[in-house]
Coordinates of C-alpha atoms in Angstrom, one line a residue:
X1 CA 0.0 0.0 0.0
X2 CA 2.4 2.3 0.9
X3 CA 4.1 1.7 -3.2
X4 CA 0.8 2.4 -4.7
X5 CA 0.7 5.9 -2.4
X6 CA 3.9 6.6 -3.3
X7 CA 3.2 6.4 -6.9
X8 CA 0.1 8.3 -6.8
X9 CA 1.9 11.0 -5.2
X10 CA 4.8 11.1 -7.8
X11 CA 1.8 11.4 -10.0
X12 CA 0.0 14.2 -8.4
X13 CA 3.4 16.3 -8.0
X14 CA 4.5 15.6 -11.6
X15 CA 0.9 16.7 -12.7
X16 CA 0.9 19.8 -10.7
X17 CA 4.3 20.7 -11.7
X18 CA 3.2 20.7 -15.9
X19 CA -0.2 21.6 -15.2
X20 CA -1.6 22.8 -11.9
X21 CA -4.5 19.7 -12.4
X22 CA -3.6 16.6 -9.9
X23 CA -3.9 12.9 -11.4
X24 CA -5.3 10.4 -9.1
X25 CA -8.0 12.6 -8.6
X26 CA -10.8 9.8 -9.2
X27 CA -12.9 9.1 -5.4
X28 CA -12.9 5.3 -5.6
X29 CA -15.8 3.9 -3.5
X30 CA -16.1 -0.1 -2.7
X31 CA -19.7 -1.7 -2.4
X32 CA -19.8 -5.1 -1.8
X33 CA -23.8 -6.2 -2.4
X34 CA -23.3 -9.6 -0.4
X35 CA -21.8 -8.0 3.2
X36 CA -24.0 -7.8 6.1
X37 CA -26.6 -5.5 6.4
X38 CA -28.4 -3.3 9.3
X39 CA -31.9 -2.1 8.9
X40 CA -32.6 1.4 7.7
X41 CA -36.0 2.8 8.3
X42 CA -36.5 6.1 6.4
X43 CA -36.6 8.3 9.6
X44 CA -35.6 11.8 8.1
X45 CA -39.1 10.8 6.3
X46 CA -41.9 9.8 8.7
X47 CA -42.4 13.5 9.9
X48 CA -42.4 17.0 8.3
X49 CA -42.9 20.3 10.0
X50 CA -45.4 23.1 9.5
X51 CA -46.1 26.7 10.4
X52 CA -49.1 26.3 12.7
X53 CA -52.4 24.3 12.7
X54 CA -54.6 27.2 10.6
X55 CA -52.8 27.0 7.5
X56 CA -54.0 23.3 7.3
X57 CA -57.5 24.7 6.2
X58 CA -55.8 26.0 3.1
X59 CA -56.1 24.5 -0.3
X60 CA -53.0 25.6 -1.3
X61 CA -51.2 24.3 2.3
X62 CA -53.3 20.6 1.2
X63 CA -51.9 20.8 -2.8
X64 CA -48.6 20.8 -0.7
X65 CA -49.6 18.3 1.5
X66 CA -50.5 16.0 -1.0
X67 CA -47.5 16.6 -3.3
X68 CA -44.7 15.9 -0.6
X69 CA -47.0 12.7 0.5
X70 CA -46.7 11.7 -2.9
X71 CA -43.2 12.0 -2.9
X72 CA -42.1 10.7 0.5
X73 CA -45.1 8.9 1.6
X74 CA -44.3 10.5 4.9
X75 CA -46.8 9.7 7.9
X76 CA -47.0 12.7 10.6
X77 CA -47.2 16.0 10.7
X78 CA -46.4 18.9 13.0
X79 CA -47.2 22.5 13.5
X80 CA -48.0 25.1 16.2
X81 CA -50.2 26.8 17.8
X82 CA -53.4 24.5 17.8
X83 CA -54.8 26.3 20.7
X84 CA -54.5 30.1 18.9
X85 CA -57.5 31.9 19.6
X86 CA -57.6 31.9 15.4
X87 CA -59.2 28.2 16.2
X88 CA -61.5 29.7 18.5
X89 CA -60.9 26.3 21.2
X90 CA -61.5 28.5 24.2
X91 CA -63.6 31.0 25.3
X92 CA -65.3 32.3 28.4
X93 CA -69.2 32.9 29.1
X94 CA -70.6 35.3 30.9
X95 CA -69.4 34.3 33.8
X96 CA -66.0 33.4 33.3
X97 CA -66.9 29.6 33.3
X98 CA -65.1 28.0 30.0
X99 CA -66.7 27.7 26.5
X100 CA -64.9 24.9 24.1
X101 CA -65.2 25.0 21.1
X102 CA -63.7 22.0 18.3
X103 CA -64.7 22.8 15.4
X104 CA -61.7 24.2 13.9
X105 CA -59.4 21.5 15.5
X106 CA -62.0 18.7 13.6
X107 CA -61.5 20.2 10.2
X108 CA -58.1 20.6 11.0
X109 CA -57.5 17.2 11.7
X110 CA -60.3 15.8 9.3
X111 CA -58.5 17.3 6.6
X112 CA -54.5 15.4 7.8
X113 CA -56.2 12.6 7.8
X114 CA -58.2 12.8 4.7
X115 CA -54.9 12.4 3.4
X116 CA -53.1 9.7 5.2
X117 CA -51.1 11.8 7.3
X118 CA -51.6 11.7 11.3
X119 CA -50.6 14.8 13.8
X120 CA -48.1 15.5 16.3
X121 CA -50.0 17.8 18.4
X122 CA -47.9 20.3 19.5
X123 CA -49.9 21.9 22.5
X124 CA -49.6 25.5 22.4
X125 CA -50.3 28.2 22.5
X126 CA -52.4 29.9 25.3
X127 CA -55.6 30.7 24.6
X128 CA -55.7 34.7 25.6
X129 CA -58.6 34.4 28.0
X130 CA -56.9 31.1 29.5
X131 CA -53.3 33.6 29.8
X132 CA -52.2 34.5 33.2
X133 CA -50.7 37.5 31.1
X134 CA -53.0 38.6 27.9
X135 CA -50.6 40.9 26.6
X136 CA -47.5 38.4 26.4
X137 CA -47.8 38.0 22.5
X138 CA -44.9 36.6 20.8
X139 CA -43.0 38.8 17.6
X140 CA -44.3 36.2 15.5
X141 CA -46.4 37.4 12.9
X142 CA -49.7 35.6 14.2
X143 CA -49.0 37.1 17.2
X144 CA -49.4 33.8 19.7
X145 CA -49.4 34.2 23.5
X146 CA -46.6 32.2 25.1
X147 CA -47.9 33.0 28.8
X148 CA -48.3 30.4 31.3
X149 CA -52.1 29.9 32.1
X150 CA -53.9 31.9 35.0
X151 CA -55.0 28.7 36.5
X152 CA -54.0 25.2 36.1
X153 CA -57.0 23.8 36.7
X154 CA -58.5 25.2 34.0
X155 CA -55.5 24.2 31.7
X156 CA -56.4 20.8 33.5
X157 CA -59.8 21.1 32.0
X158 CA -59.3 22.6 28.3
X159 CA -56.5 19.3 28.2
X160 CA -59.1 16.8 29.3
X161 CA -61.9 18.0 26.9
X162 CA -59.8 18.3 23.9
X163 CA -58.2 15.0 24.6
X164 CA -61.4 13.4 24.7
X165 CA -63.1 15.1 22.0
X166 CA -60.5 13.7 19.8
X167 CA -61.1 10.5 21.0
X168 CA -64.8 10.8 21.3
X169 CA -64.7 12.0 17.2
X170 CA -61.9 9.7 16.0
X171 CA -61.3 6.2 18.3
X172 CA -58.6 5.1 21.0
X173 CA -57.5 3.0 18.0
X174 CA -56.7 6.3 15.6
X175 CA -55.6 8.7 18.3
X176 CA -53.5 6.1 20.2
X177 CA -51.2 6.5 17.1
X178 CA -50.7 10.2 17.7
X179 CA -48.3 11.7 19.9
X180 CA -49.0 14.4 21.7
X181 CA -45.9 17.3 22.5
X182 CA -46.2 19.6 25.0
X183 CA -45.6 22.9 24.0
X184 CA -42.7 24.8 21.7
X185 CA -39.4 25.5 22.6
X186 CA -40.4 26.1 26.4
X187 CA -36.2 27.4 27.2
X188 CA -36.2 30.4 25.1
X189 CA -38.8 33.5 23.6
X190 CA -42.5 30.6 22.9
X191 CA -42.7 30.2 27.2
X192 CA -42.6 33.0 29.7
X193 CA -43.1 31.3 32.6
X194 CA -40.9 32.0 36.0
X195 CA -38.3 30.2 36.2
X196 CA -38.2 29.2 32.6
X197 CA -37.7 25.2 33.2
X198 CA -39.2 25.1 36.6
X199 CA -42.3 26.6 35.4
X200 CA -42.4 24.4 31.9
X201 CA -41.8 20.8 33.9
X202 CA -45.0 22.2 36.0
X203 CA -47.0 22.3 33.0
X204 CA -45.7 19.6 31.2
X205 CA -46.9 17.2 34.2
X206 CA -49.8 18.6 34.5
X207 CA -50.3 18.3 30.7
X208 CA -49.0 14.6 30.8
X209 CA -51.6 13.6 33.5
X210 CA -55.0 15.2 32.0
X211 CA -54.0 13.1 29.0
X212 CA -53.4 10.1 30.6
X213 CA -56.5 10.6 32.4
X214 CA -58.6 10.6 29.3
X215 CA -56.8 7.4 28.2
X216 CA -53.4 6.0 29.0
X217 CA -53.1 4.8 25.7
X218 CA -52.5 8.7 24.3
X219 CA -48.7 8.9 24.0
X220 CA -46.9 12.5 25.3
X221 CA -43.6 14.0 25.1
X222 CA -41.2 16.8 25.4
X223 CA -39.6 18.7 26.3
X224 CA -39.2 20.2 22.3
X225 CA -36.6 22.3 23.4
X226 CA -34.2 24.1 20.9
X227 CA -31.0 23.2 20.2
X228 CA -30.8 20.1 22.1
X229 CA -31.1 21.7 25.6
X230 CA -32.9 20.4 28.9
X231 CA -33.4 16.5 28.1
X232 CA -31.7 15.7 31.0
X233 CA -33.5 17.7 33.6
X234 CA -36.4 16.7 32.2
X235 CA -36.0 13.3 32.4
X236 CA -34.9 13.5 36.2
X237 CA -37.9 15.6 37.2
X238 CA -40.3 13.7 35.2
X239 CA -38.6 10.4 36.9
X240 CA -38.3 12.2 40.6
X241 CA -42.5 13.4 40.3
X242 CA -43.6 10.2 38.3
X243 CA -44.8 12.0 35.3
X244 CA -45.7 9.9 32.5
X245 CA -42.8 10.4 29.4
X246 CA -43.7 8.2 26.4
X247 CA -41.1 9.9 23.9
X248 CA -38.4 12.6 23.9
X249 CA -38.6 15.8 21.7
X250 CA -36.0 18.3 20.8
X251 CA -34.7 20.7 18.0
X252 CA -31.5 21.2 16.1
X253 CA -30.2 23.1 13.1
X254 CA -27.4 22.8 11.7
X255 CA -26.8 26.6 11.6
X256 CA -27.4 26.6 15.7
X257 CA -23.9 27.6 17.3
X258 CA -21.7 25.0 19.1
X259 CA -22.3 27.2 22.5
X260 CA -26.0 26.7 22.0
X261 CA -25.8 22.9 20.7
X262 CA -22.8 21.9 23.4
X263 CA -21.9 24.7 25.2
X264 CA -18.7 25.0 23.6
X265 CA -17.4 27.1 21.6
X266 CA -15.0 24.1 19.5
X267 CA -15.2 25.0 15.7
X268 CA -17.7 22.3 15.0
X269 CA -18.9 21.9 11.0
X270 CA -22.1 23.1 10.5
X271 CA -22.5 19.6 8.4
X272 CA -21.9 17.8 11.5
X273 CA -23.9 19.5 14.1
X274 CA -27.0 18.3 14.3
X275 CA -26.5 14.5 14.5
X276 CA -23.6 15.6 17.2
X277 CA -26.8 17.1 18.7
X278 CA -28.9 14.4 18.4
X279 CA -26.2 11.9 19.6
X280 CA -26.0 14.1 23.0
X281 CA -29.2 13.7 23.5
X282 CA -29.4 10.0 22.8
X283 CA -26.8 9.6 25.8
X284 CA -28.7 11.6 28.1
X285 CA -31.4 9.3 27.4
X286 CA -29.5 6.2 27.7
X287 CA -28.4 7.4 31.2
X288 CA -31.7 8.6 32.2
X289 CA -34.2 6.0 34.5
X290 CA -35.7 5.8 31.1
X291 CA -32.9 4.7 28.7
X292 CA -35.3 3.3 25.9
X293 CA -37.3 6.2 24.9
X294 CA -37.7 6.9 21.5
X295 CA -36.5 9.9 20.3
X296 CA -38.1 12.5 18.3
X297 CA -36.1 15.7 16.6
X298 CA -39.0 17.7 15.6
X299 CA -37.3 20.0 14.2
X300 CA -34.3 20.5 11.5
X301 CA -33.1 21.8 8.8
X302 CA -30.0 22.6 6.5
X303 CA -27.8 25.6 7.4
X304 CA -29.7 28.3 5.2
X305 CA -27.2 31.3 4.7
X306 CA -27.0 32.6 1.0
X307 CA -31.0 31.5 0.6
X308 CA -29.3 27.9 0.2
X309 CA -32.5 26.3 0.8
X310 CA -33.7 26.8 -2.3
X311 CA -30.8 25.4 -3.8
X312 CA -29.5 21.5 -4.8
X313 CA -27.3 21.9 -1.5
X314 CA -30.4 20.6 0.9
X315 CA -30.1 16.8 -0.8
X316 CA -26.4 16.9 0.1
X317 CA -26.8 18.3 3.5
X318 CA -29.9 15.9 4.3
X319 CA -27.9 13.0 2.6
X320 CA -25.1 13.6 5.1
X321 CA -27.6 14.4 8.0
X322 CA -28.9 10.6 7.0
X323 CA -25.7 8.8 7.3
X324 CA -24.5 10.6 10.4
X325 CA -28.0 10.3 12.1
X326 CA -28.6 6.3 11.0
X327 CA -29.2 4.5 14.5
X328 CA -29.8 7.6 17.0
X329 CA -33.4 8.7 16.3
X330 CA -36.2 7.9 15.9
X331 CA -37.9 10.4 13.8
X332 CA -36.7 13.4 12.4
X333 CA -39.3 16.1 11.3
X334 CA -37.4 18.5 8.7
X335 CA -38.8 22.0 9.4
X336 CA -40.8 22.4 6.9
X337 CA -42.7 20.5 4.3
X338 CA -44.2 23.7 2.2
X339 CA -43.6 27.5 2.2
X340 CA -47.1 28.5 3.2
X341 CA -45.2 29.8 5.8
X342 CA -46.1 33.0 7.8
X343 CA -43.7 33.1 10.8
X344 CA -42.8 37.1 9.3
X345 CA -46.1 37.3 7.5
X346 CA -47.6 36.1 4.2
X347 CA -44.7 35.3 2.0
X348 CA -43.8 38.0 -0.9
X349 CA -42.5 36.0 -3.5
X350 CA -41.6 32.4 -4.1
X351 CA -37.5 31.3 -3.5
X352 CA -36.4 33.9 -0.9
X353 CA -34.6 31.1 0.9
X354 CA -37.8 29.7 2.8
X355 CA -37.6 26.7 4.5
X356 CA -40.1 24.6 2.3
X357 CA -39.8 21.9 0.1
X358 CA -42.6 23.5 -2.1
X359 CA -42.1 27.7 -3.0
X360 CA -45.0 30.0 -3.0
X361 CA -47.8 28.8 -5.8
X362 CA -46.8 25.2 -5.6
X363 CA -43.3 25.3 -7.4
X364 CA -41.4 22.3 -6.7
X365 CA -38.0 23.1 -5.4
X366 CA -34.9 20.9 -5.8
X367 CA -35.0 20.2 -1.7
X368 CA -38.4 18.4 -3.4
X369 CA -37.1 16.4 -5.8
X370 CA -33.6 15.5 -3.5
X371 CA -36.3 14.0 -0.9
X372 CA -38.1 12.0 -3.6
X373 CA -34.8 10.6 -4.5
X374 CA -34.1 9.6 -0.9
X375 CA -37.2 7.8 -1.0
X376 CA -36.1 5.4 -3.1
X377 CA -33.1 4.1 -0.7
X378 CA -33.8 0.5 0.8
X379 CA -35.1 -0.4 4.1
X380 CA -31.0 -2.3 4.2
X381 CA -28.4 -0.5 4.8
X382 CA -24.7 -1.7 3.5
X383 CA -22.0 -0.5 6.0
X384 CA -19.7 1.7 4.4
X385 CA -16.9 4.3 5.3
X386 CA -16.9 6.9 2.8
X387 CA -18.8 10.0 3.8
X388 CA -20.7 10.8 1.0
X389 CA -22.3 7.3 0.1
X390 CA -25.4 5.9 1.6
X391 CA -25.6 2.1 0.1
X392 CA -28.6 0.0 0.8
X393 CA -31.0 -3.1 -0.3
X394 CA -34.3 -2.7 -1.4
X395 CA -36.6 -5.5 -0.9
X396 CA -36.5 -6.9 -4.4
X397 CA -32.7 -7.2 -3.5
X398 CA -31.8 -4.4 -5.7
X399 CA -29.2 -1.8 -4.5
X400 CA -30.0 1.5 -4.7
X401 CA -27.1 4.0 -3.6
X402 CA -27.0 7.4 -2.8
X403 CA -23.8 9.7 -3.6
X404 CA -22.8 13.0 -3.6
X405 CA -20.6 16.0 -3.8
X406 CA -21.5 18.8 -0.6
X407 CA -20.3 21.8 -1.3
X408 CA -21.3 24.1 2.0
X409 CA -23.2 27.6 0.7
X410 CA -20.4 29.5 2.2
X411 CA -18.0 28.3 0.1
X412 CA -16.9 27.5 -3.5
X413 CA -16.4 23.6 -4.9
X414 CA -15.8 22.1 -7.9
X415 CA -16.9 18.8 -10.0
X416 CA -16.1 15.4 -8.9
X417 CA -15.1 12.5 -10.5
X418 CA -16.5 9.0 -8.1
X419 CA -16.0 5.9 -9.5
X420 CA -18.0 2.8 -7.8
X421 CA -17.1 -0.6 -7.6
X422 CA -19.2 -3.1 -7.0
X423 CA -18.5 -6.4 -5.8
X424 CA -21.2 -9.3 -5.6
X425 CA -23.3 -8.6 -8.8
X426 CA -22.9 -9.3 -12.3
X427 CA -20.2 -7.0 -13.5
X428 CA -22.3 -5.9 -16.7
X429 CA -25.3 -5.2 -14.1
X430 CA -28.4 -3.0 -15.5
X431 CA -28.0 0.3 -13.5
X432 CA -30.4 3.4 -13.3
X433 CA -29.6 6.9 -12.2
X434 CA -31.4 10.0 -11.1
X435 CA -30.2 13.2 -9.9
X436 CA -30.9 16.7 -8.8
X437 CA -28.0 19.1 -9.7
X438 CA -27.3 22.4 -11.4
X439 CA -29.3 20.7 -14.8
X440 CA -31.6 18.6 -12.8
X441 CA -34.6 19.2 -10.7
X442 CA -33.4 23.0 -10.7
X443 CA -36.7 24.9 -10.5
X444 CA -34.6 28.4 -8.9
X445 CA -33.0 28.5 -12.7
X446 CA -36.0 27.7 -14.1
X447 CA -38.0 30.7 -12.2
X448 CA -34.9 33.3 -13.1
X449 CA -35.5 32.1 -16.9
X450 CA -38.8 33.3 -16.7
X451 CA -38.0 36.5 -15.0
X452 CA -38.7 35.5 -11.7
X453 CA -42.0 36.9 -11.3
X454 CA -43.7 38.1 -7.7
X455 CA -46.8 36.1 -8.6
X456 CA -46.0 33.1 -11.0
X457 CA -49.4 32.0 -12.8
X458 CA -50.6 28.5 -12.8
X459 CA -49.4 28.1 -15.7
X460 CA -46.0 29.1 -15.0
X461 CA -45.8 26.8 -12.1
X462 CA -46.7 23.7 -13.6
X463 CA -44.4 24.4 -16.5
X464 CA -41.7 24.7 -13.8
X465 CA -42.6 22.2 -12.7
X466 CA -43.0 19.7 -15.6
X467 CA -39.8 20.9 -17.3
X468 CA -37.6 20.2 -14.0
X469 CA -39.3 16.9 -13.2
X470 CA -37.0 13.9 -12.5
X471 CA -38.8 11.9 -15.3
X472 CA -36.7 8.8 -16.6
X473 CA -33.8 7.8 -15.4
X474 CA -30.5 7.5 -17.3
X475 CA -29.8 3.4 -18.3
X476 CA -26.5 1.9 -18.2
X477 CA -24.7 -1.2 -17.4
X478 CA -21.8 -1.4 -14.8
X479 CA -18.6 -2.1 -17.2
X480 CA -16.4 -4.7 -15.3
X481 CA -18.4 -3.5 -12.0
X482 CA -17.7 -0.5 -12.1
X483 CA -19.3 2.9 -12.6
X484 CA -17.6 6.0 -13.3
X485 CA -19.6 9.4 -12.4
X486 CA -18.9 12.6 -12.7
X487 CA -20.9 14.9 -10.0
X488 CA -21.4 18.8 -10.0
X489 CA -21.6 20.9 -6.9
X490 CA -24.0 19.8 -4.8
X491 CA -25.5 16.9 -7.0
X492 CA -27.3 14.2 -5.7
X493 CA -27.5 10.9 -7.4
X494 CA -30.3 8.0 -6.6
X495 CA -28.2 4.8 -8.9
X496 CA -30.2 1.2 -8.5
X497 CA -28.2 -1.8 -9.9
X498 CA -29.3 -5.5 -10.0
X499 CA -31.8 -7.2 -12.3
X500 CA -35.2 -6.1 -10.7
X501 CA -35.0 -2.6 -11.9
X502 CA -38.2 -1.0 -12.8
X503 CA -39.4 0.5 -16.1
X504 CA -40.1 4.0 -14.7
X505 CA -38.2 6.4 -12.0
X506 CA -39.6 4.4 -9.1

């Protein structure tokens, strides 16, 4: 080994010296299609985020829906504020006694379900007349109170009525597959209660306790913290007062700062810092009284300076977030699904660096199209070292493989030349491969070739949309078992290989 090293080197140097371009630039990657496998179920997939509960009762927020179901099959949803006065859940007579009213909350959930998608249901926020402090609106643009209530029996009560509406409308059997969160990012601005965690753990139990009262069957969490913090408190107090914990919640981007993530301020890679995140809270959870929770990050997303989540970057940053997370959660609920979106207000314009995987008016972005590739990765996953391959087995034994080249937004790349080898199927083995990349799946180009419009037409979106579809995929044959690729910045590349392979994309 140390000869063949030796000899590339010589290589490289001779080639820099004529040329400045280094030989032995080729990234050779080894995938051997008979080695042992470990099971890979498509967590970054079986949850997205969403704004807050009354943008469900939109058409255009369904169209979305139904799009990135179609594409991911994914199976929960999450947004806030199900208990905003918008929704009209609580109210007070004459008299100050309570007033619920559901109706709002059943079309709400009517219309998830409709679709084959069940809720998390994020409890918050107060309802006004429920608010120890009315006036404690958050900057948000919907303007939600994030007060503690004025009495916690009458939290108590509004808890135990909606829990048992829900059940009342839908069945233990339905709602016993719903978890239920308590409240949004309780440690900073969305909770004013004194002391912060004190005054959260205080509602959480109380919370935990009017559900379990309606059934025990109903399955709540928390503590949905952002970036990564309080798991461990949590778990002691919920273990010291006997408070019912069925999962554990929390949030983590990958543009949060190490101080925030780890309290540290180690120059961590933003590519890297929220499964470190995620693996911190894992061990807390291991060493907890409660070491087998499942855990839920209900919130993530791709760093997003330089609006780069519009761009091809998200599949290489949520390809990477895959193989670093594989094994350490649960579910993962990428913030969000759709940019009907109104955290600042309605949004202006499609592709001004939104979190969604759908722009304003329905425009599929390439964060859309990287997902659907994902999709197609098997339910097997082949263990291998290189850091931008995820290798798996599908059930019809077929390998499907994701690579690619992540370039981070804040910094400039170039094409890359990957060659796979594959060992353990027929060496002239049919292959198939899709991508997203600069060409492919690239609806931001597409929109500037129109002119970028503020309001695209229908017609303008689905021709965005049609012309930047993945369609077919490219056919080859592996030539002596291998596969030589060349990848741009940021591409993204779905390839199947074996003899099962399908006649269309899927």
């Amino acid at each position: 080994m140390r000869l063949k090293y030796s000899y590339c080197f010589s290589l490289v140097l001779a080639a820099l010296l004529a040329s400045g371009r280094p030989a032995c630039a080729q990234e050779k990657i080894e995938i051997n299609a008979q080695a042992q496998t470990t099971p890979f179920p498509h967590f970054w997939e079986e949850m997205f985020g969403s704004g807050r509960a009354n943008l469900s009762l939109r058409e255009s927020y369904r169209n979305d829906l139904r799009a990135v179901k179609q594409a991911t099959d994914f199976h929960y949803v999450r947004f806030h504020a199900i208990l905003h006065d918008e929704n009209g859940v609580y109210d007070e007579d004459e008299h100050g006694n309570p007033v619920y009213n559901f109706s709002y909350v059943d079309q709400i959930y009517d219309g998830l379900l409709k679709n084959a998608v069940r809720p998390v249901v994020e409890i918050s926020f107060m309802p006004k007349k429920l608010a120890f402090n009315p006036d404690a609106l958050h900057p948000f643009w919907y303007k939600q109170n994030v007060s503690p209530p004025k009495s916690m029996e009458r939290w108590d009560d509004l808890i135990t009525h909606f829990a048992q509406h829900l059940v009342d409308r839908y069945g233990i059997e339905e709602v016993s597959q719903w978890y239920f969160e308590v409240w949004n990012e309780p440690n900073i601005d969305f909770w004013n209660g004194i002391p912060r965690d004190k005054s959260y753990f205080a509602l959480y139990a109380h919370t935990a306790r009017a559900l379990k009262s309606v059934s025990p069957r109903l399955r709540v969490g928390g503590p949905a913290t952002a970036a990564a913090s309080w798991v461990d408190d949590f778990l002691k107090y919920a273990a010291d007062n006997h408070v019912p914990v069925d999962f554990v919640s929390s949030h983590g981007y990958a543009d949060d700062t190490p101080e925030n993530l780890f309290g540290t301020n180690e120059d961590i890679p933003m590519d890297d810092r929220v499964c470190r995140a995620i693996g911190k809270v894992r061990k807390q959870i291991q060493a907890s009284a409660t070491p087998n929770l499942p855990l839920f990050w209900t919130e993530w997303n791709v760093q997003g300076m330089n609006e780069s989540r519009d761009t091809s970057f998200v599949g290489t940053g949520l390809a990477n977030t895959i193989r670093e997370c594989d094994g350490l959660v649960n579910m993962m609920s990428f913030w969000t699904f759709s940019d009907v979106f109104e955290e600042g207000g309605p949004i202006a314009k499609p592709f001004d660096g939104e979190f969604g995987l759908r722009a304003k008016g329905g425009i599929n972005k390439p964060s859309y199209y990287d997902f659907a590739l994902l999709h197609l990765l098997g339910d097997q996953r082949i263990a291998n070292p290189a850091t931008n391959v995820i290798a798996t087995k599908r059930p019809d034994g077929t390998l499907a493989v994701a690579v690619w080249n992540l370039v981070d937004p804040d910094k400039t790349g170039s094409e890359k030349d990957v060659q796979l080898v594959f060992h353990g199927v027929p060496a002239n083995a049919a292959v198939s491969i899709n991508r997203v990349d600069n060409t492919h799946g690239n609806t931001l180009a597409a929109y500037k070739a129109i002119g970028s419009p503020l309001d695209p037409t229908e017609a303008q979106v689905e021709q965005m949309n049609k012309t930047t579809a993945l369609g077919a995929p490219e056919r080859l044959t592996l030539s002596d078992g291998k596969l030589n690729l060349k990848l741009d910045t940021n591409a993204l590349l779905l390839i199947k290989v074996g003899s099962h392979l399908e006649d269309s994309n899927q």
